[in-house]
XYZ file of C-alpha atoms in Angstrom:
123
model
C -13.470 -20.851 -0.735
C -11.766 -20.658 2.768
C -12.921 -22.380 5.678
C -12.391 -19.077 7.667
C -14.559 -16.371 6.111
C -12.786 -13.811 8.544
C -9.421 -14.315 6.742
C -10.281 -12.028 4.189
C -11.206 -9.315 6.868
C -8.066 -9.716 8.689
C -5.895 -9.334 5.377
C -7.857 -6.166 4.718
C -7.102 -4.870 8.309
C -3.487 -5.796 7.978
C -3.178 -3.573 4.942
C -5.244 -0.384 6.101
C -4.574 -0.278 9.684
C -0.811 0.450 9.577
C -1.680 2.928 6.548
C -4.026 4.760 8.686
C -2.072 4.805 11.766
C 1.070 6.333 9.662
C -1.543 8.811 7.907
C -3.156 9.966 11.093
C 0.361 10.407 12.957
C 1.635 12.343 9.758
C -1.499 15.010 10.075
C -0.530 15.149 13.615
C 2.964 15.809 12.984
C 2.375 18.517 10.351
C 0.166 20.303 12.926
C 3.130 19.967 15.542
C 5.690 20.927 13.057
C 3.753 24.042 11.475
C 5.594 26.913 13.436
C 9.249 25.285 13.550
C 12.112 26.067 10.929
C 12.781 22.630 9.774
C 9.464 21.069 9.135
C 10.838 18.799 6.353
C 12.882 16.581 8.701
C 9.421 14.823 10.246
C 8.352 14.524 6.539
C 11.209 12.771 5.505
C 11.316 10.501 8.592
C 7.471 9.721 7.649
C 8.139 9.069 3.895
C 10.988 6.684 4.955
C 8.814 4.893 7.550
C 6.105 4.643 4.796
C 8.675 3.339 2.393
C 9.553 0.521 4.895
C 6.166 -0.059 5.758
C 5.139 -0.558 2.252
C 8.252 -3.024 1.489
C 7.619 -5.205 4.891
C 4.010 -5.522 3.830
C 4.789 -6.338 0.040
C 7.064 -9.148 1.336
C 4.571 -10.475 3.759
C 1.761 -10.425 1.335
C 3.980 -12.385 -1.442
C 4.619 -14.857 1.215
C 0.801 -15.146 2.255
C 0.080 -15.258 -1.689
C 2.661 -18.382 -2.132
C 1.020 -20.047 0.994
C -2.509 -19.587 -0.087
C -1.651 -20.627 -3.571
C -0.090 -24.011 -2.605
C -3.334 -24.510 -0.279
C -5.580 -23.815 -2.908
C -7.543 -21.065 -1.413
C -8.558 -19.282 -4.186
C -10.509 -16.327 -2.607
C -7.515 -15.622 -0.202
C -4.968 -15.462 -2.806
C -7.248 -13.309 -5.115
C -7.238 -10.989 -2.087
C -3.426 -11.052 -1.643
C -3.134 -10.086 -5.479
C -5.487 -7.193 -5.243
C -3.156 -5.919 -2.026
C -0.010 -6.487 -3.860
C -1.433 -4.652 -6.715
C -2.248 -1.808 -4.513
C 1.242 -1.955 -2.592
C 2.851 -1.691 -6.113
C 1.025 1.396 -7.500
C 3.202 3.750 -5.943
C 6.283 2.048 -7.285
C 4.671 1.982 -10.750
C 3.647 5.875 -10.250
C 7.518 6.715 -9.443
C 8.860 4.567 -12.038
C 6.745 5.927 -14.764
C 7.391 9.690 -13.764
C 11.331 8.665 -13.422
C 11.685 6.935 -16.904
C 9.172 9.679 -18.736
C 6.543 6.755 -19.572
C 3.545 9.175 -19.042
C 2.361 8.256 -22.835
C 2.543 4.542 -22.491
C -0.623 2.447 -21.701
C 0.977 0.434 -18.986
C 1.860 3.731 -17.070
C -1.538 5.389 -17.233
C -3.310 3.461 -14.839
C -0.787 3.469 -11.794
C -0.360 7.158 -12.536
C -3.998 8.139 -12.780
C -4.801 5.644 -9.726
C -2.153 7.030 -7.587
C -2.763 10.852 -8.498
C -6.334 10.386 -7.766
C -5.480 9.167 -4.355
C -3.361 11.725 -3.775
C -5.702 14.158 -4.647
C -8.353 12.604 -2.365
C -5.801 12.369 0.664
C -5.309 16.357 0.146
C -1.450 15.884 -0.378
């Protein structure tokens, strides 16, 4: 267990706050672009920004996972594994759709999880 119990809270906040900020910005941007002719331009920019944020956060959590594993802080690296799994879910969803693996057991979990999140967000 970690000497610092707030380290898990910091990891979760580092995961959720940028995604929440991007989600709120995308909602605001959709309202602002509702009457314009080229609405897809801002959506493409937000999608690229989401992809870049995901890759940077994925790299950061993988580095933190290795550091916590070396320091033998079990609870911290377990939280890192959970967050890395959540960050990898969209990639699994796209890979399963791209390669047509909807019938495989390995693809059913990311597809149903990511589809549920998309339905819950109303996207």
